[in-house]
Short mmCIF file of C-alpha atoms in Angstrom, two decimals:
data_model
loop_
_atom_site.label_atom_id
_atom_site.label_comp_id
_atom_site.label_asym_id
_atom_site.label_seq_id
_atom_site.Cartn_x
_atom_site.Cartn_y
_atom_site.Cartn_z
CA MET A 1 109.88 56.90 4.39
CA ILE A 2 111.71 53.83 6.33
CA GLU A 3 115.47 55.14 5.87
CA ALA A 4 114.64 58.36 7.72
CA TRP A 5 112.91 56.48 10.57
CA GLN A 6 115.76 54.43 10.74
CA ARG A 7 117.89 57.15 11.10
CA GLU A 8 116.03 59.19 13.54
CA TYR A 9 115.86 55.73 15.77
CA ASN A 10 119.32 54.65 15.59
CA GLU A 11 121.35 58.18 15.35
CA GLU A 12 118.65 60.77 17.16
CA ARG A 13 116.34 59.06 19.22
CA THR A 14 117.25 58.43 23.20
CA HIS A 15 117.30 54.41 24.64
CA SER A 16 116.56 54.24 27.81
CA SER A 17 118.63 50.93 28.20
CA ILE A 18 121.88 52.55 27.30
CA GLY A 19 121.65 55.75 29.70
CA ASN A 20 118.50 57.95 28.00
CA VAL A 21 121.49 58.61 25.68
CA THR A 22 121.42 59.01 21.64
CA PRO A 23 123.42 55.75 20.25
CA LEU A 24 125.89 58.50 18.59
CA LYS A 25 126.50 59.79 21.97
CA PHE A 26 126.59 56.54 23.79
CA ILE A 27 129.13 55.75 20.94
CA ARG A 28 131.60 59.03 21.31
CA ASN A 29 131.52 58.29 25.35
CA TYR A 30 132.59 54.49 25.22
CA GLN A 31 135.52 56.00 22.61
CA THR A 32 136.70 58.57 24.52
CA GLY A 33 136.57 56.35 27.66
CA ALA A 34 138.19 53.47 25.67
CA GLN A 35 141.50 56.21 24.56
CA LEU A 36 141.54 57.65 28.43
CA THR A 37 142.08 54.05 29.60
CA GLN A 38 144.61 53.33 26.83
CA GLU A 39 146.70 56.74 27.30
CA TYR A 40 146.46 56.03 31.04
CA THR A 41 147.60 52.26 30.56
CA SER A 42 150.47 53.16 28.41
CA SER A 43 151.73 55.71 30.60
CA ALA A 44 151.77 53.83 33.49
CA VAL A 45 153.70 50.72 31.72
CA GLY A 46 156.13 53.50 30.51
CA GLN A 47 157.28 54.99 34.22
#
């Protein structure tokens, strides 16, 4: 029962402190942004 609550809280429930998205979506958005930043800086350095 505790594991189910913990999974729901950490993976499915939206959190106002991170923009009313789920923690998983927040992590995906962060990773995508970091990847785009890395690609941009790598291409700028290569010019």
